[in-house]
Short mmCIF file of C-alpha atoms in Angstrom, two decimals:
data_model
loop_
_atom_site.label_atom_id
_atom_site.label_comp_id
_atom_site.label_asym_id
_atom_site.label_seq_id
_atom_site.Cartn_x
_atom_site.Cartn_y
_atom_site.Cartn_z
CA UNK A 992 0.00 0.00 0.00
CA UNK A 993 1.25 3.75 -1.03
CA UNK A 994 0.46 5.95 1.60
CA UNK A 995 -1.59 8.59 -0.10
CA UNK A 996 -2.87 12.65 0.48
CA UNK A 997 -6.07 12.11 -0.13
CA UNK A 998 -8.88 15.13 -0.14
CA UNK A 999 -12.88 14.23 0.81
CA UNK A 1000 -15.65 16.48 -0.39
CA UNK A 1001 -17.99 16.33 2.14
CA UNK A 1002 -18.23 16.12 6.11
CA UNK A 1003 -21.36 13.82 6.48
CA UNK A 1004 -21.58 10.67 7.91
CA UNK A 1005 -20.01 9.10 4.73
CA UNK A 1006 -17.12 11.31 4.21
CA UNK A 1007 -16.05 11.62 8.09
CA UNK A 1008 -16.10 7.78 8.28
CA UNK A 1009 -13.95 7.07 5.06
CA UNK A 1010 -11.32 10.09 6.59
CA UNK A 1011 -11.08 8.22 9.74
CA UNK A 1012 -10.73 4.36 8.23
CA UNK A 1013 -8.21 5.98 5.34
CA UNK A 1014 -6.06 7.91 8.20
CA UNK A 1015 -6.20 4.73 10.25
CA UNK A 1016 -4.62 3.24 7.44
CA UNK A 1017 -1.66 6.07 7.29
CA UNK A 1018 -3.75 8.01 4.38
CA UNK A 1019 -3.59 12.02 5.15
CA UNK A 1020 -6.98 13.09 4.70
CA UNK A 1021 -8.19 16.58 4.59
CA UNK A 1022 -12.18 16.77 4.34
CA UNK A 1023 -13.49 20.23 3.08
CA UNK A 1024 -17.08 20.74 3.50
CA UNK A 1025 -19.04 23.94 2.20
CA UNK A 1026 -21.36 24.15 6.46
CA UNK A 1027 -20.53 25.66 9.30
CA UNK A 1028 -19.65 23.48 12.31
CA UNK A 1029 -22.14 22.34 14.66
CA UNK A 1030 -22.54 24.83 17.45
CA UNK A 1031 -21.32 24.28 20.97
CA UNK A 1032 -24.03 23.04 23.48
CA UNK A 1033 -26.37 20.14 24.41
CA UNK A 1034 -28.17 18.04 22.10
CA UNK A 1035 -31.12 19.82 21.52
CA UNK A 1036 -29.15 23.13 20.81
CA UNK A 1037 -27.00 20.90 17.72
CA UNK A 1038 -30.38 19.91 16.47
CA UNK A 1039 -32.31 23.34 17.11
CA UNK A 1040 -29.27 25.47 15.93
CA UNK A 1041 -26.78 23.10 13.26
CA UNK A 1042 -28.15 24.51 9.87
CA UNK A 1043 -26.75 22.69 6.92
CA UNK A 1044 -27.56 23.70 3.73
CA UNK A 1045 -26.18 21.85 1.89
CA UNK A 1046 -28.05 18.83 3.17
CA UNK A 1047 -31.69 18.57 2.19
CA UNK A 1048 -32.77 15.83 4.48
CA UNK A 1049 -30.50 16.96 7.38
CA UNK A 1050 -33.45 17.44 9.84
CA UNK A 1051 -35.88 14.52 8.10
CA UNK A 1052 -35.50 10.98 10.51
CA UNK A 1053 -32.66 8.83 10.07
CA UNK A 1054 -31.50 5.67 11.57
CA UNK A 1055 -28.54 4.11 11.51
CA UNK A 1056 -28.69 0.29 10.83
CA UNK A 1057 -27.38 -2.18 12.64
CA UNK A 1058 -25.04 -3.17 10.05
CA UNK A 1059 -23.96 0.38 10.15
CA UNK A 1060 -23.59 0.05 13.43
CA UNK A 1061 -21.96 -2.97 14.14
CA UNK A 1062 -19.27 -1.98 11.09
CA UNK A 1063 -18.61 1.91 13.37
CA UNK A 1064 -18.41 -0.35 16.62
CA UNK A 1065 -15.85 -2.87 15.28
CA UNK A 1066 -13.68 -0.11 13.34
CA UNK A 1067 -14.13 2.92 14.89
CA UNK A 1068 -15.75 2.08 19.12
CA UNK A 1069 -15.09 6.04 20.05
CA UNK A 1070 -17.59 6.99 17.44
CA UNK A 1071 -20.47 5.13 19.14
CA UNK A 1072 -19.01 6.69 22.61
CA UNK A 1073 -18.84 10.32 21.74
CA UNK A 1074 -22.82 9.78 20.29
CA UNK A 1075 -23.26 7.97 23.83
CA UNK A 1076 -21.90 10.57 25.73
CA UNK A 1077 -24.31 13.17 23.64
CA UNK A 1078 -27.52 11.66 24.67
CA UNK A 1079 -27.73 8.58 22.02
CA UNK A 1080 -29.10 5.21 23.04
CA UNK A 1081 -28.60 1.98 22.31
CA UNK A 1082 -31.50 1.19 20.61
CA UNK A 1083 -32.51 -2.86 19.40
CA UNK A 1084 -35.12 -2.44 16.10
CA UNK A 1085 -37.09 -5.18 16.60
CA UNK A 1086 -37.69 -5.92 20.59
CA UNK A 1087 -40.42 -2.99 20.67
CA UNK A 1088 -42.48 -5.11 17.87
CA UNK A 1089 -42.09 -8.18 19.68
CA UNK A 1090 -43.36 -7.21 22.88
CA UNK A 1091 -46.86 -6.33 21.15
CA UNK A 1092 -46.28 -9.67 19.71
CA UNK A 1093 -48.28 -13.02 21.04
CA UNK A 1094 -45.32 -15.31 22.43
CA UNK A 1095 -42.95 -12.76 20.13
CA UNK A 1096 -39.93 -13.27 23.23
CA UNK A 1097 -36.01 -12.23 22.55
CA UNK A 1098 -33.67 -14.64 21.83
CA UNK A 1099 -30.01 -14.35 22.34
CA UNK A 1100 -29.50 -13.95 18.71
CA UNK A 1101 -31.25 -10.62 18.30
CA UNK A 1102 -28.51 -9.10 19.95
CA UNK A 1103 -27.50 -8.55 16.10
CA UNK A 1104 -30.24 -5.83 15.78
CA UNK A 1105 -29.07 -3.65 18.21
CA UNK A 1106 -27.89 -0.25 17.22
CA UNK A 1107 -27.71 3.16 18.99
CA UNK A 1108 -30.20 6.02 18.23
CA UNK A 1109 -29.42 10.00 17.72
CA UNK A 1110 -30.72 12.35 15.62
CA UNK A 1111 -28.94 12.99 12.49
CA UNK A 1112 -27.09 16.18 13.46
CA UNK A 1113 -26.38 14.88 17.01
CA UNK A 1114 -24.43 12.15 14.99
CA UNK A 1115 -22.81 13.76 12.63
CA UNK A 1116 -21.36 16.02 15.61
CA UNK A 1117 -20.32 12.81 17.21
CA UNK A 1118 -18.58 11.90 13.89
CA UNK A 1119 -16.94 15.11 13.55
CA UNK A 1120 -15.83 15.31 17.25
CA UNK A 1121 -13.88 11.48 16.63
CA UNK A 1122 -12.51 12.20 13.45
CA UNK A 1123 -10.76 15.74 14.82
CA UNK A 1124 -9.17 13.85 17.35
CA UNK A 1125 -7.72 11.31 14.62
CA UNK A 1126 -4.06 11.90 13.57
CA UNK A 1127 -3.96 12.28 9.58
CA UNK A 1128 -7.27 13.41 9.65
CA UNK A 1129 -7.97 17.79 9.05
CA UNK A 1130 -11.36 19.13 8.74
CA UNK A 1131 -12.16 22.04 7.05
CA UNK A 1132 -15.62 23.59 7.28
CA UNK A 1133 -16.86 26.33 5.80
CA UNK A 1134 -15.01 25.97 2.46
CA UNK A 1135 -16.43 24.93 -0.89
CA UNK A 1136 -14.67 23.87 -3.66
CA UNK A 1137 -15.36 25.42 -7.26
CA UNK A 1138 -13.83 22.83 -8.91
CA UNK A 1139 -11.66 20.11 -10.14
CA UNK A 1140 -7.87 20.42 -10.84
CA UNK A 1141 -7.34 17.71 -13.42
CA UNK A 1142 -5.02 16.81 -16.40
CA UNK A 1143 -5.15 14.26 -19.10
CA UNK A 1144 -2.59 11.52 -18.75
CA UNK A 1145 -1.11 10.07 -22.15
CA UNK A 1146 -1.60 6.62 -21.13
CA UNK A 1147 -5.33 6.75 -19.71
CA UNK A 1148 -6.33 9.25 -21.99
CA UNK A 1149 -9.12 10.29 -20.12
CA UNK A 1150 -9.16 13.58 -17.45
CA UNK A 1151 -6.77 12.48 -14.08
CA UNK A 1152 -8.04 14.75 -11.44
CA UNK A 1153 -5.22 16.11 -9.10
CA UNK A 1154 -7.04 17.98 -6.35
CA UNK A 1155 -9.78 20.61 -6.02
CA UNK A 1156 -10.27 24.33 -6.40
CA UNK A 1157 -11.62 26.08 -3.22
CA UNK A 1158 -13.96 29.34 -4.19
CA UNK A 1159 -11.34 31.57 -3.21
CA UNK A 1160 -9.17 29.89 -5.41
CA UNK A 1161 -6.66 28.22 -3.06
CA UNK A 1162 -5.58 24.75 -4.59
CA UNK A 1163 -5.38 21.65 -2.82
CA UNK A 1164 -3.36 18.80 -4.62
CA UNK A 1165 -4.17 14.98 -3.59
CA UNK A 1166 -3.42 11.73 -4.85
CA UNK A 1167 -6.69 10.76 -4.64
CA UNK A 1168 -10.28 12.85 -4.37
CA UNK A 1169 -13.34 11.35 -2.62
CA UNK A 1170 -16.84 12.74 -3.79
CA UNK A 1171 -18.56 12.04 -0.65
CA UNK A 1172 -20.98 14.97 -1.42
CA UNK A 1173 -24.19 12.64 -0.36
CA UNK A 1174 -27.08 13.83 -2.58
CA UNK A 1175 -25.69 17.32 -4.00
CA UNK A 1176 -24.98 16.42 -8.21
CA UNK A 1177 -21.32 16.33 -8.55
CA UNK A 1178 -21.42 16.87 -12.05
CA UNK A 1179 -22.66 20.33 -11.75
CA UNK A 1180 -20.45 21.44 -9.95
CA UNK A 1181 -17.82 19.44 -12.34
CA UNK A 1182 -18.97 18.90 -15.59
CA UNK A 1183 -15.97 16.81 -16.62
CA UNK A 1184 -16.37 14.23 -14.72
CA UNK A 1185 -17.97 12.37 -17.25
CA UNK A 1186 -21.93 10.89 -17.38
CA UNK A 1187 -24.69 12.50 -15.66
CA UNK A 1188 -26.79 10.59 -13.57
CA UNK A 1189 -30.15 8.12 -14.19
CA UNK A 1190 -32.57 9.73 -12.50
CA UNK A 1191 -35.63 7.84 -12.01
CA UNK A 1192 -38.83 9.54 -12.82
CA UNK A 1193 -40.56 9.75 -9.64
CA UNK A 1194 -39.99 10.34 -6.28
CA UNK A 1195 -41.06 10.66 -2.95
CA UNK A 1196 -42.14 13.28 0.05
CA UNK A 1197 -41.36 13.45 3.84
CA UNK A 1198 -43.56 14.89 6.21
CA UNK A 1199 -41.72 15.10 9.86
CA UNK A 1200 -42.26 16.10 13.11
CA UNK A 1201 -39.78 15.04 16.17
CA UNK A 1202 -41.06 14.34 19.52
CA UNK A 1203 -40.66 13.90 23.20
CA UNK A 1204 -42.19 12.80 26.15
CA UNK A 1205 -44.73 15.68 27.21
CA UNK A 1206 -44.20 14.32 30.85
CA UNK A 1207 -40.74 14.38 30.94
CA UNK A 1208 -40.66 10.53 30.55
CA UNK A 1209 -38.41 8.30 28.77
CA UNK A 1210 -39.78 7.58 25.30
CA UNK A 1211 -41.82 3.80 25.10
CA UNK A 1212 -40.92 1.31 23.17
CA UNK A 1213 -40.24 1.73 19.81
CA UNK A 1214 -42.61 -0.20 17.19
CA UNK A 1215 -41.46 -1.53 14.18
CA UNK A 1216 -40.03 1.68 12.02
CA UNK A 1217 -41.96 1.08 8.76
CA UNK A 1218 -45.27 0.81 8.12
CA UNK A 1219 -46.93 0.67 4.87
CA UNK A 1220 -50.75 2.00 4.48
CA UNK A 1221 -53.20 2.89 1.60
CA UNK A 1222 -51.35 6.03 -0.47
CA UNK A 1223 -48.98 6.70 2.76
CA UNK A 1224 -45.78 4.98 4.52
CA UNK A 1225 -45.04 6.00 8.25
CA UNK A 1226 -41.67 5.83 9.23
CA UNK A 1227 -41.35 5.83 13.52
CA UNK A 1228 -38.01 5.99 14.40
CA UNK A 1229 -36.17 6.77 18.13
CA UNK A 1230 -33.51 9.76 18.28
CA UNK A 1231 -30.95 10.54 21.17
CA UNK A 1232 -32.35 12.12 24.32
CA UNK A 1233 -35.47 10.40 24.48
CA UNK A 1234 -36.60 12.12 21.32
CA UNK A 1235 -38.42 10.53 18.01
CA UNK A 1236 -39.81 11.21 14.87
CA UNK A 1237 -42.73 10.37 12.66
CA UNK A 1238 -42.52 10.74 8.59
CA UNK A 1239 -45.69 10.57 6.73
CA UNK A 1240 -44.11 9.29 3.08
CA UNK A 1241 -46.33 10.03 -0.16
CA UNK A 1242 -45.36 9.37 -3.80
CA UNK A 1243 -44.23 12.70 -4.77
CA UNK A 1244 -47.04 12.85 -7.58
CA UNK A 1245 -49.78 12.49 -4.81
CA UNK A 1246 -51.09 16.02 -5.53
CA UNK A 1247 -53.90 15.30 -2.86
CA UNK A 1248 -51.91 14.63 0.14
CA UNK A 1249 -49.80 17.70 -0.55
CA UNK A 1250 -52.06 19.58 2.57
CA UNK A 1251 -50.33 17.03 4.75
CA UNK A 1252 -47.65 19.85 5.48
CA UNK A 1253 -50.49 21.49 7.32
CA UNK A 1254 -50.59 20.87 10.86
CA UNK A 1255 -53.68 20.47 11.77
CA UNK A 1256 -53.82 17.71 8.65
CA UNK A 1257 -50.76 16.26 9.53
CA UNK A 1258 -52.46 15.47 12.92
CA UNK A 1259 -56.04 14.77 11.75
CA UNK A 1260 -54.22 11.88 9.41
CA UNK A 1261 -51.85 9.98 12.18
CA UNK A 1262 -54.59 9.75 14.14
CA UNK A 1263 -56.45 7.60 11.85
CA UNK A 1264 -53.81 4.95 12.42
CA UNK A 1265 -54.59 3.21 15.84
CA UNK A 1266 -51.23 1.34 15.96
CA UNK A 1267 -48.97 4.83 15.26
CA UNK A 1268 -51.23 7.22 16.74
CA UNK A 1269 -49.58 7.40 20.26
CA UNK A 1270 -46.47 8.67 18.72
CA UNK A 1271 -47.71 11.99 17.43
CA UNK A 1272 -48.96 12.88 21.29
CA UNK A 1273 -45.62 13.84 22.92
CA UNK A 1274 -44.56 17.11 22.70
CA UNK A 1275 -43.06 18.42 19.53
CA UNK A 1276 -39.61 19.31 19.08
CA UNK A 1277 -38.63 22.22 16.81
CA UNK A 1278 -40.64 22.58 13.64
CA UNK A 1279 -42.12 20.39 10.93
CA UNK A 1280 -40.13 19.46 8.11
CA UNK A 1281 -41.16 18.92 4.45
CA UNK A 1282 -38.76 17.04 1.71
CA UNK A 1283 -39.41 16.92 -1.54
CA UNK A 1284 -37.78 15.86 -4.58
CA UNK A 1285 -36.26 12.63 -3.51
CA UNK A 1286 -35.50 11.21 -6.50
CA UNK A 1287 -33.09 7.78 -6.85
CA UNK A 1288 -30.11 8.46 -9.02
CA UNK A 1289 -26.60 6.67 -10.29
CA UNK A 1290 -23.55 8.05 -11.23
CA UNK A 1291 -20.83 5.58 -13.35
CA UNK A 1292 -17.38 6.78 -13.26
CA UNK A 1293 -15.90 3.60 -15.18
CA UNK A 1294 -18.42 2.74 -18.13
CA UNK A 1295 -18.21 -0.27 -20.67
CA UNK A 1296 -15.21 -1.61 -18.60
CA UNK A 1297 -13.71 2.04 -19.34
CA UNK A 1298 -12.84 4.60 -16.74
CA UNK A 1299 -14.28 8.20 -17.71
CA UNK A 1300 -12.35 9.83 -15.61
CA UNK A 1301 -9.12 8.79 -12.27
CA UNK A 1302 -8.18 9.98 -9.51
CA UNK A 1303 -11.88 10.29 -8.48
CA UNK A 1304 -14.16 7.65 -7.07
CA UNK A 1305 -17.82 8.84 -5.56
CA UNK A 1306 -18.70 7.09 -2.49
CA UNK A 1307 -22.43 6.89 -1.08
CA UNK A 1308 -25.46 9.08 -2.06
CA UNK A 1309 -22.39 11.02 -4.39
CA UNK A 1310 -22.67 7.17 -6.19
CA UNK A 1311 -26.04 6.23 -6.05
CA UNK A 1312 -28.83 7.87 -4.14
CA UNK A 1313 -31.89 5.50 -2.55
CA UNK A 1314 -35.52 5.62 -1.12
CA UNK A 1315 -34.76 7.00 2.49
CA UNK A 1316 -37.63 5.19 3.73
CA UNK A 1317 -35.68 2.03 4.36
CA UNK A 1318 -32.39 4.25 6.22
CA UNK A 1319 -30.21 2.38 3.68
CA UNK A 1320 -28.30 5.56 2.80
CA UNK A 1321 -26.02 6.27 5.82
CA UNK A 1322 -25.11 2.48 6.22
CA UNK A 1323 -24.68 1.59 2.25
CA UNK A 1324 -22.09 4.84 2.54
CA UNK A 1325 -20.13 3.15 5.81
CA UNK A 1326 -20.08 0.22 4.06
CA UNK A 1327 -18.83 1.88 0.65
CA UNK A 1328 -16.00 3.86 2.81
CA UNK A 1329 -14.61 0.27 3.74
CA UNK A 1330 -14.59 -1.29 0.35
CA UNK A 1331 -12.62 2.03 -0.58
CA UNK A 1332 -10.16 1.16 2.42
CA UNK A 1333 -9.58 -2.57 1.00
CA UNK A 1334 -9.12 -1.39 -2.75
CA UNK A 1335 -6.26 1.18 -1.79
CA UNK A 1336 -5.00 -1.76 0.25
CA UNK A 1337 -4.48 -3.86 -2.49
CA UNK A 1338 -3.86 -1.21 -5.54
CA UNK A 1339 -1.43 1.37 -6.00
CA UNK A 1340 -2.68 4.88 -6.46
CA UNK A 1341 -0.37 5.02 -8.75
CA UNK A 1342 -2.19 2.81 -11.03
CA UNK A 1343 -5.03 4.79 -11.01
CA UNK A 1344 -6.89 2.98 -13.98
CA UNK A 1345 -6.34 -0.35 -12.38
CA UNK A 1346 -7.34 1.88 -8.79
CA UNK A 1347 -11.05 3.11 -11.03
CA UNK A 1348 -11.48 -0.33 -12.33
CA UNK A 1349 -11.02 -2.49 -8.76
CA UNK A 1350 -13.21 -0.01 -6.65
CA UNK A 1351 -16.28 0.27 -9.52
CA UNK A 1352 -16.04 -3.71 -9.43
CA UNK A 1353 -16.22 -4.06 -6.08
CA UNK A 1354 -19.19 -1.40 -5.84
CA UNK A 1355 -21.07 -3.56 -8.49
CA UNK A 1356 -20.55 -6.51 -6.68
CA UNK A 1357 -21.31 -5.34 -3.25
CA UNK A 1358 -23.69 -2.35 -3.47
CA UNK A 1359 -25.20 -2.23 -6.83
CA UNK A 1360 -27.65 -5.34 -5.62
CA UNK A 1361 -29.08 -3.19 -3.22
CA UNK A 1362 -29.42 -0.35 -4.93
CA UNK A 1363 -31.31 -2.26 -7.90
CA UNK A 1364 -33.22 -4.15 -5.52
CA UNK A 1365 -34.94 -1.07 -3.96
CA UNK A 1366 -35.55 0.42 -7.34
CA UNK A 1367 -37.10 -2.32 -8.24
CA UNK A 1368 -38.78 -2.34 -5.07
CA UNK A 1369 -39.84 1.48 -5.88
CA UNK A 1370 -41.20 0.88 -8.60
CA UNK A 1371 -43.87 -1.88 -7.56
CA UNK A 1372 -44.30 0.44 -4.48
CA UNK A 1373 -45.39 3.26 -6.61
CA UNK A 1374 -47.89 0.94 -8.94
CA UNK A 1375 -49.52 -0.22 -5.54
CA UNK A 1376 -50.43 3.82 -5.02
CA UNK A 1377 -51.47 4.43 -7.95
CA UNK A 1378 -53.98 2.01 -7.62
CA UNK A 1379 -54.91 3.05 -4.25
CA UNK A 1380 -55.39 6.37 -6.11
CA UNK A 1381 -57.91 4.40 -8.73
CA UNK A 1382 -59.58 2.46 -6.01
CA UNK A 1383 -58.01 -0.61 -7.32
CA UNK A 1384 -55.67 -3.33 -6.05
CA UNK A 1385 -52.61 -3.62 -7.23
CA UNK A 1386 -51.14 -7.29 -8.21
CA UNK A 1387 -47.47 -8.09 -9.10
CA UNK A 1388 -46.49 -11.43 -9.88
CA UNK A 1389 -42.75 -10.45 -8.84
CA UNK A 1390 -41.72 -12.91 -5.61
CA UNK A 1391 -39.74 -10.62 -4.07
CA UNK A 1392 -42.87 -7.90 -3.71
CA UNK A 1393 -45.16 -10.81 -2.96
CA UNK A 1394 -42.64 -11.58 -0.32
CA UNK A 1395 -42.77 -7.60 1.52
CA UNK A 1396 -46.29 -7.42 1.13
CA UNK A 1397 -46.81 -10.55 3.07
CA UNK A 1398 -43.83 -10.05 5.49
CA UNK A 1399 -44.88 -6.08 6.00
CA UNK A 1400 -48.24 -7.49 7.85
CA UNK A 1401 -47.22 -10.89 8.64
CA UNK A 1402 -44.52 -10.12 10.51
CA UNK A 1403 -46.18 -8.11 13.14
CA UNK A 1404 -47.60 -11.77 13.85
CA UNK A 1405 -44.71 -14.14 13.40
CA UNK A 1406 -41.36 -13.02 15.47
CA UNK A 1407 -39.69 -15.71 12.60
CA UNK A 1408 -40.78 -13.83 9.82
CA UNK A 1409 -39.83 -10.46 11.59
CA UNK A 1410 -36.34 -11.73 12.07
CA UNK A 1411 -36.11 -12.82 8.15
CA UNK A 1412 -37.41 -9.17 7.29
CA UNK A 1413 -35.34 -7.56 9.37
CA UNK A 1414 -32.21 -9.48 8.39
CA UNK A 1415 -32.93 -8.28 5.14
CA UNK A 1416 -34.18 -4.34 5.50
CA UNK A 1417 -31.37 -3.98 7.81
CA UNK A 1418 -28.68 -5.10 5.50
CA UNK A 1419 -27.29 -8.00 7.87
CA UNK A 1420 -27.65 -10.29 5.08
CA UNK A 1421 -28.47 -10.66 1.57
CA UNK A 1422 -32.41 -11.89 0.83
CA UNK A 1423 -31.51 -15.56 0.11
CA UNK A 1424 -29.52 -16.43 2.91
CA UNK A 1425 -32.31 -15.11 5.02
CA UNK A 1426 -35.00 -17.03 3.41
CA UNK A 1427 -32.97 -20.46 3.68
CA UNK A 1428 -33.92 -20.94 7.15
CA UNK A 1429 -35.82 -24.75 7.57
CA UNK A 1430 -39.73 -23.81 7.13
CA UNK A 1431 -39.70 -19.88 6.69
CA UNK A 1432 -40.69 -20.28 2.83
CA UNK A 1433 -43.95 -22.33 3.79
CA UNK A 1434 -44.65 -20.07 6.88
CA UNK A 1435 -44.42 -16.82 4.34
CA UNK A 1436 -46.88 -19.03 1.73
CA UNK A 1437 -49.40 -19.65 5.08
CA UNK A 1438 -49.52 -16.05 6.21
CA UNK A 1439 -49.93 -15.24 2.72
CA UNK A 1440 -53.58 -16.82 3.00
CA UNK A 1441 -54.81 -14.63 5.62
CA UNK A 1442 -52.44 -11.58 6.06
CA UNK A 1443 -53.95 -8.01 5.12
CA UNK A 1444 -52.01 -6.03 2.45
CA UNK A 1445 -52.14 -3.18 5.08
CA UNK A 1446 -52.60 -3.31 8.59
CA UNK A 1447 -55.26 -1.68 10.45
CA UNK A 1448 -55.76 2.18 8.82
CA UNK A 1449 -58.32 4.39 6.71
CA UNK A 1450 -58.61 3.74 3.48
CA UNK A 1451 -57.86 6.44 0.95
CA UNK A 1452 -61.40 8.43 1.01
CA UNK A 1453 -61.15 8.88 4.92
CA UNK A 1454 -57.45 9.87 4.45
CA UNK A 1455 -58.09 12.56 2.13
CA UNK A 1456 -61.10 13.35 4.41
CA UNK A 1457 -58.68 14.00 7.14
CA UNK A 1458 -56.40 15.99 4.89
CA UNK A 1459 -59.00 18.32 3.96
#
């Protein structure tokens, strides 16, 4: 391995965790992010006061997964302690639903769903306070970058970028430059980096309110953190401090449940869900937040076996943005900051068409399922609205959507087929390994029989009711 400078644009979760693993590794690693640091002060001030531009979804719910998770504790334990130490909590996904589950008990085993909970700019500050105190690693905030320095190399024949241009036209040079930029287009900020991305057609929108106990209380037991009705998903999901959120999640073409921004909607609509109700009583933390526009996209920086461009590789939402509603986004960037590690330990950056050509194979191999698999599962999601829309019913002969809409219901029943789901959604392990287990295919087929396509909620006409 050739120790490398290597610069990182962007200071999110995804670009602070690929400084620290590359540093650990004897990379220097400058990250340069366009935000302000977070201010000094308790949790609530970072969330109340930390604006970030340049980060859409920065106050929308997140959760980090417990393959996430168990990745930071393994590689980098003072992460998890410094969001510890600012009011996170360790947080298991699935015991909540199995205590409103008939003879749904723990098991030893489901210590491999446990994860810790913070809100997102509670973690990020977390993040940024571990990788400061990392030798190799310098953060600079506040800066943005107007460019690319690049050249064209006679062998490659294709633009070699050699570091960035800051706006007040400082240069930085690196051996290396990480677009870790999360959903911000890198290509328009610089063009020349080849392809623009896919975008898919549609998209999705957030409606979000955070909570807290309005006695004081510790917050209960988390349910499951996805539900899927008629027209609307409803993401619950725990936060540091005893805080939570709740996301009402429409297809972005829902015209009709645009009034769900409102308040008073927004109120009159989770209370038509018995099972998700409670959450929307505590007491509400800061204001509501709505997200448009969230549109999947993929960006290829080595096409037809052919680089387009070295010395850059885009890790995360900078590679391939996702539905948030599953939380894949932070974890699938964690996860792509560590296959980044093991390429540069096994390829020279001096090769750096042989470094463009390892990493985009190893992305294809390792991430690229998911990322198809959740467009896929997108796109079946949004045919199932549309006929809610119609009045109709939507069928799909496809078994892996035959499989969620069973599992989505039928696993609030059967603690086996909750595991299986959650193996899955939480990126522990890939879909077939989790279905191999001895009788989970025929317990799927005999839930099929009698599970509801939702659980218990209105159906459209009373929603809209509600919405007004």
């Amino acid at each position: 391995m050739h120790a490398t400078q290597v610069l990182v644009l962007g200071a999110g979760p995804t670009g602070l965790v690929a400084a620290m693993v590359l540093a650990k590794e004897g990379h220097r690693v400058t990250v340069v992010d366009q935000d302000p640091p977070p201010p000094v002060g308790d949790p609530d001030r970072v969330f109340a006061d930390w604006k970030r531009p340049g980060v859409g979804q920065f106050s929308v719910a997140h959760i980090l997964l417990p393959a996430g998770y168990g990745r930071l504790r393994h590689e980098l334990p003072d992460v998890i302690d410094h969001v510890l130490e600012r009011g996170g909590r360790p947080h298991n996904v699935i015991a909540g639903a199995l205590r409103l589950m008939p003879r749904g008990a723990g098991e030893p085993g489901d210590a491999r769903f446990a994860t810790v909970a913070a809100r997102r700019p509670v973690l990020e500050a977390a993040l940024l306070a571990a990788a400061e105190r990392i030798e190799g690693v310098t953060v600079r905030r506040g800066t943005r970058a107007r460019g690319l320095r690049t050249e064209v190399p006679s062998g490659a024949g294709v633009p070699h970028v050699t570091g960035l241009v800051l706006d007040e036209g400082e240069h930085l040079a690196a051996d290396l430059v990480v677009a870790a930029s999360g959903r911000s287009d890198i290509a328009a900020l610089f063009p020349e980096v080849g392809r623009q991305p896919r975008h898919i057609e549609r998209g999705w929108r957030y409606y979000t309110r955070h909570f807290r106990s309005s006695d004081g209380g510790a917050a209960p037991h988390m349910p499951w953190p996805l539900h899927h009705h008629n027209s609307v998903s409803i993401v619950v999901v725990p936060g540091d401090s005893d805080t939570w959120s709740v996301s009402l999640v429409t297809s972005d073409r829902d015209q009709e449940l645009r009034g769900l921004a409102r308040e008073e909607a927004w109120h009159r609509a989770i209370a038509l869900y018995p099972g998700l109700a409670p959450w929307a009583k505590g007491e509400q933390i800061g204001a509501a937040v709505t997200m448009g526009g969230v549109r999947s996209t993929r960006r290829q920086l080595v096409y037809a076996g052919r680089p387009l461009v070295t010395g850059l590789v885009a890790l995360g939402d900078a590679w391939a943005t996702t539905n948030p509603q599953f939380g894949l986004g932070m974890t699938a960037g964690i996860l792509h900051a560590g296959l980044l590690r093991d390429v540069l330990r096994e390829t020279d950056v001096r090769d750096p068409v042989e470094l463009a050509l390892r990493f985009a194979a190893g992305t294809e191999r390792q991430l690229e399922p998911l990322r198809a698999g959740l467009a896929r599962w997108d796109t079946y999601r949004w045919a199932e609205i549309d006929a809610d829309i119609r009045g109709e019913v939507h069928h799909c002969d496809d078994e892996g959507w035959i499989q969620h809409v069973v599992g989505r219901t039928g696993g609030l029943r059967d603690a086996a087929v909750m595991r299986a789901m959650g193996e899955i959604g939480f990126l522990l392990v890939d879909p077939a390994t989790a279905m191999s287990k001895p009788g989970l295919t025929a317990r799927f087929t005999e839930l099929a029989a009698g599970a509801p396509r939702y659980a218990e909620g209105p159906d459209r006409g009373e929603l809209l009711a509600a919405v007004g």
